[in-house]
Coordinates of C-alpha atoms and ligand atoms in Angstrom, one line a residue:
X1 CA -11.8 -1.2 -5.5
X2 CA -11.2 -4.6 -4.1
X3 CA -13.8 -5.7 -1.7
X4 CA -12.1 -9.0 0.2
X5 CA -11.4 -10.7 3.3
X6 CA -7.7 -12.0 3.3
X7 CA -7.4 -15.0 5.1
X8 CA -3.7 -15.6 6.0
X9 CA -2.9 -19.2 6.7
X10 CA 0.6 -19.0 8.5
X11 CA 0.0 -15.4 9.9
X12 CA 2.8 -16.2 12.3
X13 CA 5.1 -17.4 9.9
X14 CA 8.1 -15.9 7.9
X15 CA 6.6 -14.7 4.9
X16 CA 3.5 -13.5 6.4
X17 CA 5.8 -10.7 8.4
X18 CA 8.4 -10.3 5.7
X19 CA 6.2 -10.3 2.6
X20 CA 2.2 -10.1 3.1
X21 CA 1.6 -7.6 5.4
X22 CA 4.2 -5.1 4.2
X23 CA 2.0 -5.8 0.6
X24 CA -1.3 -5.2 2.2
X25 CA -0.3 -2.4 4.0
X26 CA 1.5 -0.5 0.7
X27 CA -1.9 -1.9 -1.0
X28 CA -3.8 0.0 1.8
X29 CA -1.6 3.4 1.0
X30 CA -2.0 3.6 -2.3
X31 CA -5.2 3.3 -2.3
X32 CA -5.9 0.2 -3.8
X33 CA -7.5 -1.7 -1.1
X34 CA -10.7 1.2 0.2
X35 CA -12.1 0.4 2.9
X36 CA -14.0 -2.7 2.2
X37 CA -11.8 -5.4 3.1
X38 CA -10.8 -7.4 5.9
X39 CA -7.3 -9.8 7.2
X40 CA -7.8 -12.4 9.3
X41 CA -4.8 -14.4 10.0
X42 CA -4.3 -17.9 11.2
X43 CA -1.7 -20.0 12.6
X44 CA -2.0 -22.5 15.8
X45 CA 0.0 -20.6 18.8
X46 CA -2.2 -18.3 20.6
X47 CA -2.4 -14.2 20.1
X48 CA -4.9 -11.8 20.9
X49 CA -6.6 -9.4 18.0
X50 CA -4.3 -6.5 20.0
X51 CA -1.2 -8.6 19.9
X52 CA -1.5 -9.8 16.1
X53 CA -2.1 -6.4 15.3
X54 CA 1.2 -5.0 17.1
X55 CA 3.0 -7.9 15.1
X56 CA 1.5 -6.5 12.1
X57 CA 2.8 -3.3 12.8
X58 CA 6.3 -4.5 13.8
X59 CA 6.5 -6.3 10.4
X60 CA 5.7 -3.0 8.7
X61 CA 7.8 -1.0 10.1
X62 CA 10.8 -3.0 9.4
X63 CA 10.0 -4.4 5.8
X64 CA 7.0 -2.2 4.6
X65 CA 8.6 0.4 1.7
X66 CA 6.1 3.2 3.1
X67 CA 6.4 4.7 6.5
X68 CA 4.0 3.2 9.5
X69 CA 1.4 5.7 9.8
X70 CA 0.7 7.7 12.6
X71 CA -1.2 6.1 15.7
X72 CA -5.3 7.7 14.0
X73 CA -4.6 6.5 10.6
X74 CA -3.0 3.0 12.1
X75 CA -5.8 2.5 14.0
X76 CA -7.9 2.8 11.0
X77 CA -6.0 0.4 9.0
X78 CA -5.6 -1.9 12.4
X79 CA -9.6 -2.0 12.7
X80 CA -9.0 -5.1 9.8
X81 CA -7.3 -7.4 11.0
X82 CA -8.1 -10.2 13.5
X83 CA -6.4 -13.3 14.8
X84 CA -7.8 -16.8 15.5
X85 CA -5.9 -19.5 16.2
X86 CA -6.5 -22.2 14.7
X87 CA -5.1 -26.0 13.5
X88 CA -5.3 -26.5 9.8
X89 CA -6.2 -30.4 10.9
X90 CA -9.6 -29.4 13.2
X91 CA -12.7 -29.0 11.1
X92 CA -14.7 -27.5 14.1
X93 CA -11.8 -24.9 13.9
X94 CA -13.2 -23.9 10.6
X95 CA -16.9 -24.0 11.3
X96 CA -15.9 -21.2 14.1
X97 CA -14.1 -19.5 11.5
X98 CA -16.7 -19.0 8.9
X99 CA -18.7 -17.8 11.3
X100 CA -15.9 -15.2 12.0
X101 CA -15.4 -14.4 8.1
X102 CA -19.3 -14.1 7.7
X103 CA -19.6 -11.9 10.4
X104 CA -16.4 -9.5 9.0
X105 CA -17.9 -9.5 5.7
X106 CA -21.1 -7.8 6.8
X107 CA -19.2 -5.5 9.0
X108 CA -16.2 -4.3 5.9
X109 CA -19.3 -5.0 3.1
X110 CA -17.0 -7.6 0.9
X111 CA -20.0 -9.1 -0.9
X112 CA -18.8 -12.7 0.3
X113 CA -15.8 -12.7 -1.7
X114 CA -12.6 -14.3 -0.1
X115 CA -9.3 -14.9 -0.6
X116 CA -7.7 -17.6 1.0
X117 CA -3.5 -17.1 1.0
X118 CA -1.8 -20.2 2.1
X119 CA 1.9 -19.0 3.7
X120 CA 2.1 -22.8 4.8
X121 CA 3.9 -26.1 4.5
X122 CA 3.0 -27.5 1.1
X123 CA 2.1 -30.7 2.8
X124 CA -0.8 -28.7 4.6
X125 CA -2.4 -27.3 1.4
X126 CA -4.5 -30.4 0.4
X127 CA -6.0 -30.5 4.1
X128 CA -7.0 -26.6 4.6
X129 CA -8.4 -27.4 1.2
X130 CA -10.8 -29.8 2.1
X131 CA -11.1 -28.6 5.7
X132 CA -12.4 -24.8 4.0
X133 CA -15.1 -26.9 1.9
X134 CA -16.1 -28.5 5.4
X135 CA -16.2 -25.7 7.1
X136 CA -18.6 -24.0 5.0
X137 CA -16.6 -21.2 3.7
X138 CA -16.7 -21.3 0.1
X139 CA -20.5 -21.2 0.4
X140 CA -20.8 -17.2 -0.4
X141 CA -22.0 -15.6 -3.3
X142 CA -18.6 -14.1 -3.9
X143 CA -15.4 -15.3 -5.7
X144 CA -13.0 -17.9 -3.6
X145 CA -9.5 -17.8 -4.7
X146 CA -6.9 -19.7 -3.3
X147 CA -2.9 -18.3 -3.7
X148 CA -0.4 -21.1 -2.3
X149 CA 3.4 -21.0 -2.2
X150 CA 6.4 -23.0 -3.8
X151 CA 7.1 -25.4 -3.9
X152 CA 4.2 -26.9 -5.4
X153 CA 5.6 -30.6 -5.0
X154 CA 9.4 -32.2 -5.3
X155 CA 8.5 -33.9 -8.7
X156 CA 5.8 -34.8 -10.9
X157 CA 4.0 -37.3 -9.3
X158 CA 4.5 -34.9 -6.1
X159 CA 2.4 -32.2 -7.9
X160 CA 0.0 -34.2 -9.6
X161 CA -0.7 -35.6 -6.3
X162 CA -1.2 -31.8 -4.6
X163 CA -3.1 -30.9 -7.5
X164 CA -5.7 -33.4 -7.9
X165 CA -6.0 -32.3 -4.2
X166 CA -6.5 -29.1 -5.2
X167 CA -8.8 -29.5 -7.8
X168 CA -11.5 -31.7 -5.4
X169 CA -12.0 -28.1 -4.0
X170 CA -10.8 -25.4 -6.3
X171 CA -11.4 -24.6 -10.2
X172 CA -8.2 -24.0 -11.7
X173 CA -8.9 -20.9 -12.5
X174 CA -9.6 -19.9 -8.9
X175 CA -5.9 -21.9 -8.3
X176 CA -3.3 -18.8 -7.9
X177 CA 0.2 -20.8 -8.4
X178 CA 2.9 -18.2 -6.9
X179 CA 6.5 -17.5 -8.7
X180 CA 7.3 -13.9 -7.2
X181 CA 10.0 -14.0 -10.0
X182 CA 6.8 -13.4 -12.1
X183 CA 5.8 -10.4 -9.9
X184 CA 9.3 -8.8 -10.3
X185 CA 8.9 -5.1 -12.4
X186 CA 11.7 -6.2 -15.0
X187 CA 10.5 -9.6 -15.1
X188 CA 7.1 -7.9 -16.1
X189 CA 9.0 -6.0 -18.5
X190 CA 10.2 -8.4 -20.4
X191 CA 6.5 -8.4 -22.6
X192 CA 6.3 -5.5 -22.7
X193 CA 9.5 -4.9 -24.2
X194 CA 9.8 -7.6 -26.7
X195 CA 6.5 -7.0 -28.1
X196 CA 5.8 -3.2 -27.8
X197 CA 9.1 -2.5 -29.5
X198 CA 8.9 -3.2 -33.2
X199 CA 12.9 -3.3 -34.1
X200 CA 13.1 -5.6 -31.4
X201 CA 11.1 -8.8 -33.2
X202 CA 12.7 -9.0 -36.0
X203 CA 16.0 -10.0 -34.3
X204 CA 14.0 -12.0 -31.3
X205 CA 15.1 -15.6 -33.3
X206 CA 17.9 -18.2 -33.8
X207 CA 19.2 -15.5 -36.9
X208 CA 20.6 -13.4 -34.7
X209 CA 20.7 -14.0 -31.2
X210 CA 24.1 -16.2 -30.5
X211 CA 22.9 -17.3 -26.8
X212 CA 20.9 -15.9 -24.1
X213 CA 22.3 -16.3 -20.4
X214 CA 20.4 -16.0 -17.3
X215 CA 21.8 -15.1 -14.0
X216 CA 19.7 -15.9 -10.9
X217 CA 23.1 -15.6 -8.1
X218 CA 22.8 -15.0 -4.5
X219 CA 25.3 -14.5 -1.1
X220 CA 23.6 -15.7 1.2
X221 CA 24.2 -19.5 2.4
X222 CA 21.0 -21.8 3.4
X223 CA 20.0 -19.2 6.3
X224 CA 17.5 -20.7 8.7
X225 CA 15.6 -22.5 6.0
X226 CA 18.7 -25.6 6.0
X227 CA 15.8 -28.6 6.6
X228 CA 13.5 -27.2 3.6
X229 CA 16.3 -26.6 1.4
X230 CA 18.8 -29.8 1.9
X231 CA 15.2 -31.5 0.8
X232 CA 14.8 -29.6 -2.4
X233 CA 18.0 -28.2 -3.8
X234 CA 19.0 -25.4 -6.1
X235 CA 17.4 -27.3 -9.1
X236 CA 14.1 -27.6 -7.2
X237 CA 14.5 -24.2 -5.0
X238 CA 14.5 -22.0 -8.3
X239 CA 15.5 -24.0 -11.4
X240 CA 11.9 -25.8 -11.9
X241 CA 10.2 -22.8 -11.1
X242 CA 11.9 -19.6 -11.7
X243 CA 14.4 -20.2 -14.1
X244 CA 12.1 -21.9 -16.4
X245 CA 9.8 -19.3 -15.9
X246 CA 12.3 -17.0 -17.0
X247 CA 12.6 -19.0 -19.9
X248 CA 9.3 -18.8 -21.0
X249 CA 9.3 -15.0 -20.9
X250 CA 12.1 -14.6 -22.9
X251 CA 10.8 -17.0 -25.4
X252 CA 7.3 -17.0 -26.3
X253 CA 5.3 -16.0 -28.7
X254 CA 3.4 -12.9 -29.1
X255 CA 0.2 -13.7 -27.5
X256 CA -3.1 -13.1 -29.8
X257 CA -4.1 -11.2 -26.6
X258 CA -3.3 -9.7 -23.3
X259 CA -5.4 -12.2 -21.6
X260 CA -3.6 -14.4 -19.0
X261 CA -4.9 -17.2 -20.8
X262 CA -3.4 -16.6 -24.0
X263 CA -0.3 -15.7 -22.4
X264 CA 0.1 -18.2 -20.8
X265 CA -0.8 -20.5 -23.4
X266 CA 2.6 -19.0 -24.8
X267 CA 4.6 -19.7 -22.3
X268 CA 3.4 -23.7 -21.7
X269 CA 4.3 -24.0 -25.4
X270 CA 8.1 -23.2 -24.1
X271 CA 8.3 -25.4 -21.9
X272 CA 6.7 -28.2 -23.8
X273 CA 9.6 -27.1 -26.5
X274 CA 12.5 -27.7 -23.8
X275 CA 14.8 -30.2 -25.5
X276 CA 14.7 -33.4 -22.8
X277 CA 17.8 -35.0 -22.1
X278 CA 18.3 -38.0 -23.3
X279 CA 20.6 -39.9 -21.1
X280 CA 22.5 -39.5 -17.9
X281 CA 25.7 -38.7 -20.1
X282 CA 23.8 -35.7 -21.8
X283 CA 22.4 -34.1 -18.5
X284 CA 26.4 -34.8 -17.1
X285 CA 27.3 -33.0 -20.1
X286 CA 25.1 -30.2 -20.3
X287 CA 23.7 -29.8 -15.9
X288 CA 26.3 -28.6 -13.0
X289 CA 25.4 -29.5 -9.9
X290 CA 27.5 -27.8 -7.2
X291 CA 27.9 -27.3 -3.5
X292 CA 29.7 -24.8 -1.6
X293 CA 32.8 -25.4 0.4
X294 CA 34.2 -23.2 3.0
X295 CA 35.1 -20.0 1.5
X296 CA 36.8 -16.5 2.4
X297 CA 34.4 -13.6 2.0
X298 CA 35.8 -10.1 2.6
X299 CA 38.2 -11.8 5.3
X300 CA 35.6 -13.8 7.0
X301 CA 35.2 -17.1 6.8
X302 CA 32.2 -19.0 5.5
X303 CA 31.3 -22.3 6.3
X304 CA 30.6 -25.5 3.8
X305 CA 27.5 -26.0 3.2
X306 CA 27.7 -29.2 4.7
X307 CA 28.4 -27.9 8.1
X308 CA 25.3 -25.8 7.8
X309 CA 22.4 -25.9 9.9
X310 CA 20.2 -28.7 10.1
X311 CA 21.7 -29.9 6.7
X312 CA 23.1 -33.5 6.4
X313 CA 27.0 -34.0 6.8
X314 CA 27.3 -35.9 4.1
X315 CA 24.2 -34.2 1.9
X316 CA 24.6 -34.8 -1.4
X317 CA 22.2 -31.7 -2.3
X318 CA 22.8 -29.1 -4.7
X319 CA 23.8 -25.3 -4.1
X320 CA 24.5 -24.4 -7.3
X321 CA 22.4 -25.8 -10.5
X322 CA 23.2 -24.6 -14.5
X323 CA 22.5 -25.9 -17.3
X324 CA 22.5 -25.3 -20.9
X325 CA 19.0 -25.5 -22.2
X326 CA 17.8 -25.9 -25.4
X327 CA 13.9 -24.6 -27.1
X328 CA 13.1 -26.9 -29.9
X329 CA 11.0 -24.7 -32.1
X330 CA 11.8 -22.9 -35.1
X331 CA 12.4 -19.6 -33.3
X332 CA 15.0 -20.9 -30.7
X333 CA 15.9 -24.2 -33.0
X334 CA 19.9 -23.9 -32.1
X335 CA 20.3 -21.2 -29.5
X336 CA 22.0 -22.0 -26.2
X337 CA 20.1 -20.7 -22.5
X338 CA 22.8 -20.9 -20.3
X339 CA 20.9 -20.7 -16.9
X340 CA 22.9 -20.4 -13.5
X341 CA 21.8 -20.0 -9.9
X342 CA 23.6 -20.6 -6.9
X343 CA 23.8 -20.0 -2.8
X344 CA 27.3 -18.0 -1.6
X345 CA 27.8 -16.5 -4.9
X346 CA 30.0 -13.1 -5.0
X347 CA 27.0 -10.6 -6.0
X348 CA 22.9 -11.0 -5.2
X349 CA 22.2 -10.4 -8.9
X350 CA 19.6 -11.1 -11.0
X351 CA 20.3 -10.2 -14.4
X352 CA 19.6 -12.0 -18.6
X353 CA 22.4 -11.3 -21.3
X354 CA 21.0 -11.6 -24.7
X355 CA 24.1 -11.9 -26.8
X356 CA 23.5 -10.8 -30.2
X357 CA 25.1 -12.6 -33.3
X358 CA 28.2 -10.9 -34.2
X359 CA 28.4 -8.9 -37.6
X360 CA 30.4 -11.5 -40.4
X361 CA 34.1 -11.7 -40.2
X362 CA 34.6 -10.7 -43.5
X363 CA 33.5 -7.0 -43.6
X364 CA 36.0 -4.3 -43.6
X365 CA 34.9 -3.2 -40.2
X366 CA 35.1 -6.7 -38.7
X367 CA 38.5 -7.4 -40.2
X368 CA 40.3 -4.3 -38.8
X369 CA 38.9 -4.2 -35.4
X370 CA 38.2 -7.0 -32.5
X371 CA 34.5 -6.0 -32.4
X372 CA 32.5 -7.1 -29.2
X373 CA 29.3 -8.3 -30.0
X374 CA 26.2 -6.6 -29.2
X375 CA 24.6 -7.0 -25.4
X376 CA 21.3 -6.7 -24.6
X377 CA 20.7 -6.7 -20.4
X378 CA 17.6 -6.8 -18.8
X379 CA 18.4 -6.1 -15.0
X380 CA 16.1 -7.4 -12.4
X381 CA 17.9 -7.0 -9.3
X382 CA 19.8 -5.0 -7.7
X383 CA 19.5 -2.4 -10.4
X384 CA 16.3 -2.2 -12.4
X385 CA 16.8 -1.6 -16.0
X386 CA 17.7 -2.2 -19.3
X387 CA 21.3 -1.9 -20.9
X388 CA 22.2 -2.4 -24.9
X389 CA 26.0 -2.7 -25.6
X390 CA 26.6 -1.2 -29.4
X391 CA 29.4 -0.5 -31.1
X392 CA 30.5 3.2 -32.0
X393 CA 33.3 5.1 -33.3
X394 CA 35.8 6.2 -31.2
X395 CA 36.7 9.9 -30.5
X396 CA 38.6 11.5 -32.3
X397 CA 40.6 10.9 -35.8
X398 CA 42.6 7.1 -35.2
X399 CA 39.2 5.1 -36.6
X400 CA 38.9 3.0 -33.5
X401 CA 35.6 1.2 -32.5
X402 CA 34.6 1.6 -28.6
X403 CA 31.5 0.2 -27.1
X404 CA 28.8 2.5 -25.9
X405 CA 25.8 1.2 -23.8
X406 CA 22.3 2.7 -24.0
X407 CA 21.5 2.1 -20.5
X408 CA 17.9 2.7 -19.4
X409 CA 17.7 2.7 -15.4
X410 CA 14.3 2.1 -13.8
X411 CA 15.6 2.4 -10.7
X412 CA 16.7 6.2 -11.0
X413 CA 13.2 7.2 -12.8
X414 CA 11.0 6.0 -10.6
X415 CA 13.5 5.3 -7.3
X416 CA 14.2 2.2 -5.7
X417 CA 10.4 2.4 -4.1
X418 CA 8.8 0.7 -6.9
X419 CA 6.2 -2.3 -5.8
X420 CA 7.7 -5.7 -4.4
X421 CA 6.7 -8.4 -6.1
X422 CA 4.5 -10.0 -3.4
X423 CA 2.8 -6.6 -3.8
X424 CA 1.6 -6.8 -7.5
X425 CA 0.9 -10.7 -7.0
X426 CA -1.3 -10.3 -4.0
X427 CA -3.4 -6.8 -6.0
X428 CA -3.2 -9.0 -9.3
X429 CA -4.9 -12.1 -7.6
X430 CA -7.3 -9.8 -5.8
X431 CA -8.4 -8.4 -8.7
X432 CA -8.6 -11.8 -10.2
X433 CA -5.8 -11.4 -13.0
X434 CA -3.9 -14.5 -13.0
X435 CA -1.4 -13.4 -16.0
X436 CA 1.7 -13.5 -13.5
X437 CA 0.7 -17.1 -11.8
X438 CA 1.7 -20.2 -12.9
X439 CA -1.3 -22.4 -15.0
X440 CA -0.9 -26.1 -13.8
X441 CA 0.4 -27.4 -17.3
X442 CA 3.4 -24.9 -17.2
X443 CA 4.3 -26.9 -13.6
X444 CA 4.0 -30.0 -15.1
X445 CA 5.7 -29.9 -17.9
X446 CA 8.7 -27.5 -15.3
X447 CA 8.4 -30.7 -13.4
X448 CA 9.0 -33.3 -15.9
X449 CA 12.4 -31.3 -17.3
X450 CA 13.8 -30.8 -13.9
X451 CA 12.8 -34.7 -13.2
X452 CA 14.7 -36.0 -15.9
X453 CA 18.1 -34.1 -14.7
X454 CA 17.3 -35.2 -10.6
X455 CA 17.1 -39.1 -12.1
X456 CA 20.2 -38.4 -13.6
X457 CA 21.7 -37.2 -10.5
X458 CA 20.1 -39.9 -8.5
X459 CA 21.8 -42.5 -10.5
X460 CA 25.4 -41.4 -10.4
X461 CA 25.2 -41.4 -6.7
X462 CA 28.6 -39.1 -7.1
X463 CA 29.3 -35.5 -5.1
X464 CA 28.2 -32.7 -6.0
X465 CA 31.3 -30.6 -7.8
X466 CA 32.5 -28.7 -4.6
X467 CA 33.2 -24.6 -5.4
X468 CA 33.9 -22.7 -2.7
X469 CA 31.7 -20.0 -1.3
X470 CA 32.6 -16.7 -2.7
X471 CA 33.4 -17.9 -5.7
X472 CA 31.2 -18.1 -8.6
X473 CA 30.6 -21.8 -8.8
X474 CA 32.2 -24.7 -10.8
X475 CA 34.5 -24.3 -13.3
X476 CA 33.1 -26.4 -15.6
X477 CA 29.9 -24.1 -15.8
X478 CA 32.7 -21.7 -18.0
X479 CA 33.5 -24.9 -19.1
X480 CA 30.4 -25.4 -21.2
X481 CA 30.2 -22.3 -22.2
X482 CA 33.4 -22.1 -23.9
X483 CA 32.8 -25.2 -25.6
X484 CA 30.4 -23.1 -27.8
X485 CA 32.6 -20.1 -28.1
X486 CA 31.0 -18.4 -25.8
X487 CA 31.4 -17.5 -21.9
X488 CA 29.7 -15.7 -19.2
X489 CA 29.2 -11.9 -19.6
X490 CA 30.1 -9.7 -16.6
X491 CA 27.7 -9.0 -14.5
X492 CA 26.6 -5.6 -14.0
X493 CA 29.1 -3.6 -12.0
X494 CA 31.6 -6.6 -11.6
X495 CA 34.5 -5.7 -13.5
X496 CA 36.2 -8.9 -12.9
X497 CA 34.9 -12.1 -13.2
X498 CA 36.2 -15.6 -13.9
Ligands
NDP501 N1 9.8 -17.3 3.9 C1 10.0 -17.0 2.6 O1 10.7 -16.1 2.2 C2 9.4 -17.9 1.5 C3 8.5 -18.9 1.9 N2 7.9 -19.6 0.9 C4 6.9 -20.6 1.2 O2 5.9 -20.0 2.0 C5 5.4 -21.0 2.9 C6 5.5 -20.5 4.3 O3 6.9 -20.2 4.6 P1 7.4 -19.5 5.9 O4 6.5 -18.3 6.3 O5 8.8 -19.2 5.7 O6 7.3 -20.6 7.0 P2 7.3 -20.5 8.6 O7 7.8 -21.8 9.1 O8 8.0 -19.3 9.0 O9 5.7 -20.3 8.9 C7 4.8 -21.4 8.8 C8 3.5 -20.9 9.4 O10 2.6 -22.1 9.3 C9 1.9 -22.1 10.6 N3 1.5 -23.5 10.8 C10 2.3 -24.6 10.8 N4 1.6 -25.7 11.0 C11 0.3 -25.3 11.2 C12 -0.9 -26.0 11.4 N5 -0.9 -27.3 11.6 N6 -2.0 -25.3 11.5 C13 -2.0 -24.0 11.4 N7 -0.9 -23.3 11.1 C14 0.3 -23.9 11.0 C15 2.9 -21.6 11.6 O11 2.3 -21.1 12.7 P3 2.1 -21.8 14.1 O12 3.4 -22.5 14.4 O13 1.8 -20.8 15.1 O14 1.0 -22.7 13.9 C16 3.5 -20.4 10.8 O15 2.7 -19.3 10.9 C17 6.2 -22.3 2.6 O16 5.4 -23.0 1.7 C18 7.4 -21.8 2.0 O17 8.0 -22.7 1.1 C19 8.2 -19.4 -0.5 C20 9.1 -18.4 -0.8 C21 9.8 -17.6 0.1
LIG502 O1 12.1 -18.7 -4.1 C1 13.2 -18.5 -3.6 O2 13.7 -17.3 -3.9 C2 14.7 -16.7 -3.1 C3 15.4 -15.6 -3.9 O3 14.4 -14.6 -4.2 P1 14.8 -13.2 -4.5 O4 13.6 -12.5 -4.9 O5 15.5 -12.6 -3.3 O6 15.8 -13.2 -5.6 C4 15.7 -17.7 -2.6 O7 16.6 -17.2 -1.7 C5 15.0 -18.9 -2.0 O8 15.9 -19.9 -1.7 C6 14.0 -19.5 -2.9 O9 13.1 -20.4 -2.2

């Protein structure tokens, strides 16, 4: 049983209400949390313990996946959490607030162990850093972990900078990098089911997988969040982070164990294996970089992104990132990962097509029919599951070939109530298993990739290629696909697709 106090830096914030508490709280159900823990949670504007905790509950009854408990069991739960307001700049602030944490750890019996989430503005991290070493609060016999947000800089100097920051206070290994794409149950399951599946290995390499395509699409536009993300971009927003991490997963080695350490030393051998590009031309040829236009979505229409708001009339940013991505290492040596993500897409999907290498032309079966070639989906959202297109014999007596699919649906086994991802992250880094956070060298190395195609950008000073919303990007992100031979497979329950 975890025995913690949670302090929630940004309590009054988005992803505190949206996210955290719903975790905690399904954390608290399931029995995973006891009793021995406390939240306190932090922000500047002024609450009482009674109001924070009716804010609490508000958030969990519109995001939390189990029902808010009846008022004698909330109040039991409610008991945890305090409020202080409090300005991540003022030192004193955090004098007052050890005392507070001190006092709460007697009272819920957490043997001085803290957790310190930071649901902030990454240009606040380095100061509540310093500021919780001022303040006297990692002086406790317990553990001190410290779980920040993306993004963790806007290039590599950026992050180096944060880091070092970091590090004056922290150990790495008390650093918890989130990437909720990492927390995501078929995300998880992409391990599990490379490496627990022994007819699966032998086909994992450049012999016979043609190109593996990763889908990261969403409807909405920019929301609310226009001045963060007119700053960073699509490349920045998920390409350096969970794209890449996506990446990783699919191609690393078997770890020598199920320690995050050698897991992750996997997956930072990935990314150190991305092919750089060479030149501007290369990243033109290989990178889209798009932004919506006004578009007509089940008869409505959408605004440009440009005319979203608090984004610049003229911004330049991109909506839409793909690229085709190479792994230099003999496993991968040759094989295309088509990565696309995008804002004002047609489906919220998350979804990776391994396309299998298709059986040789010559052979009598291959000659007589137009054979499709075999599919392997792992589907992350909105569907949970995994799907293998095969080829079978078609009923009956004319000798045909159809497709069949094995389809395995998480979802339907276990429902659609399986944990969020925020959920396993927040247990996981309680627990102290870092497995599913990002190590600093994987963001470095994330950094340095994405860097070289935001130079390339920065130096053609040219618009972004303009799509409009709706639709599913750029052409020439089928463009580039084609040139191969290849092109984008449906996604899952789109029968039509460009
Ligand atoms: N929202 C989301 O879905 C996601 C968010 N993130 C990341 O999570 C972090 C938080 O995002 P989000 O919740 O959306 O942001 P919000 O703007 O909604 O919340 C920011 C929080 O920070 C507090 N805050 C701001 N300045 C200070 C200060 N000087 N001292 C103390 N508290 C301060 C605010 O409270 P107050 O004004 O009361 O001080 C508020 O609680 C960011 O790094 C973001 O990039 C990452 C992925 C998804
Ligand atoms: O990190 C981010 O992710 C969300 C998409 O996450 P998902 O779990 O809903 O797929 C994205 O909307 C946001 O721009 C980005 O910052």
């Amino acid at each position: 049983m975890i025995g913690a106090v949670f302090l929630i830096f940004g309590a009054t914030g988005d992803l505190a209400k949206r996210k955290l508490f719903p975790a905690i709280y399904s954390m608290y159900r399931e029995g995973k949390l006891g009793e021995n823990f406390a939240v306190v949670g932090l922000a500047r504007r002024p609450r009482s313990n009674d109001e924070f905790r009716s804010d609490v509950r508000e958030a969990i009854v519109e995001f939390a996946r189990h029902d808010a408990a009846e008022n004698g069991e909330w109040n039991k739960f409610a008991e945890h959490f305090q409020y202080m307001s409090l300005d991540i700049h003022n030192v004193e602030g955090f004098r007052q607030l050890n005392g507070l944490v001190n006092e709460l750890d007697r009272k819920f019996d957490t043997n001085g162990n803290r957790l310190f989430y930071l649901a902030l503005a990454p240009e606040l991290f380095g100061d509540v850093s310093f500021n919780l070493r001022e303040g006297g609060l990692l002086q406790t016999t317990g553990w001190h972990r410290l779980v920040i947000e993306k993004p963790f800089g806007y290039d590599l100097p950026t992050a180096q900078k944060l880091n070092g920051q970091l590090r004056q206070v922290f150990e790495e290994s008390d650093i918890y990098r989130i990437d909720h794409y990492l927390g995501k149950e078929m995300v998880q399951n992409i391990g599990v089911f490379r490496f627990a599946n022994s007819f699966i290995e032998p086909l994992w390499n450049n012999k016979h997988i043609a190109n593996i395509q990763i889908t990261l699409s969403e409807t909405v536009g920019v929301e609310e969040r226009g001045g963060y993300y007119d700053h960073a971009g699509a490349l920045r927003d998920m390409g350096q982070n969970h794209m890449l991490q996506m990446i990783a997963m699919m191609a690393m080695e078997p770890p020598s164990r199920m320690h995050p350490e050698d897991i992750r030393d996997e997956k930072v051998k990935v990314l150190r294996s991305l092919r750089a590009f060479e030149s501007d031309e290369a990243v033109k040829e290989d990178v889209v970089r798009g932004q919506y236009v006004q578009g007509e979505v089940n008869g409505k229409m959408l605004p440009a992104y440009r005319d979203e708001d608090k984004v610049n009339p003229d911004s330049h940013t991109e909506t839409y990132f793909m690229a085709r991505v190479f792994v230099d290492n003999f496993r991968w040596a040759g094989v295309p990962f088509y990565i696309r993500t995008g804002k004002r897409l047609p489906s919220k999907t998350t979804e990776v097509v391994v396309e299998f290498k298709n059986i040789p032309d010559g052979v009598y079966l291959a000659e007589k029919q137009k054979l499709e070639p075999n599919l392997l989906v792992f589907r992350v959202h909105p569907e949970e599951g995994i799907y293998f297109k095969m080829n079978a014999k078609d009923q009956g007596a004319s000798g045909g070939i159809t497709p069949i699919a094995l389809d395995f649906s998480h979802s339907s086994e276990v429902g659609f109530n399986t944990p969020e991802a925020y959920e396993r992250l927040l247990y996981d880094a309680a627990r102290g298993d870092s497995t599913y956070f990002t190590r600093w060298d994987e963001v470095a190395h994330a950094w340095e990739y994405v860097d070289r195609i935001a130079q390339a950008w920065r130096n053609a000073e040219e618009d972004p290629e303009f799509y409009a919303a709706g639709s599913w990007g750029p052409e020439r992100a089928n463009e580039i696909l084609a040139k191969n031979g290849f092109k984008w497979w449906p996604i899952f329950g789109q029968a039509t697709q460009r």
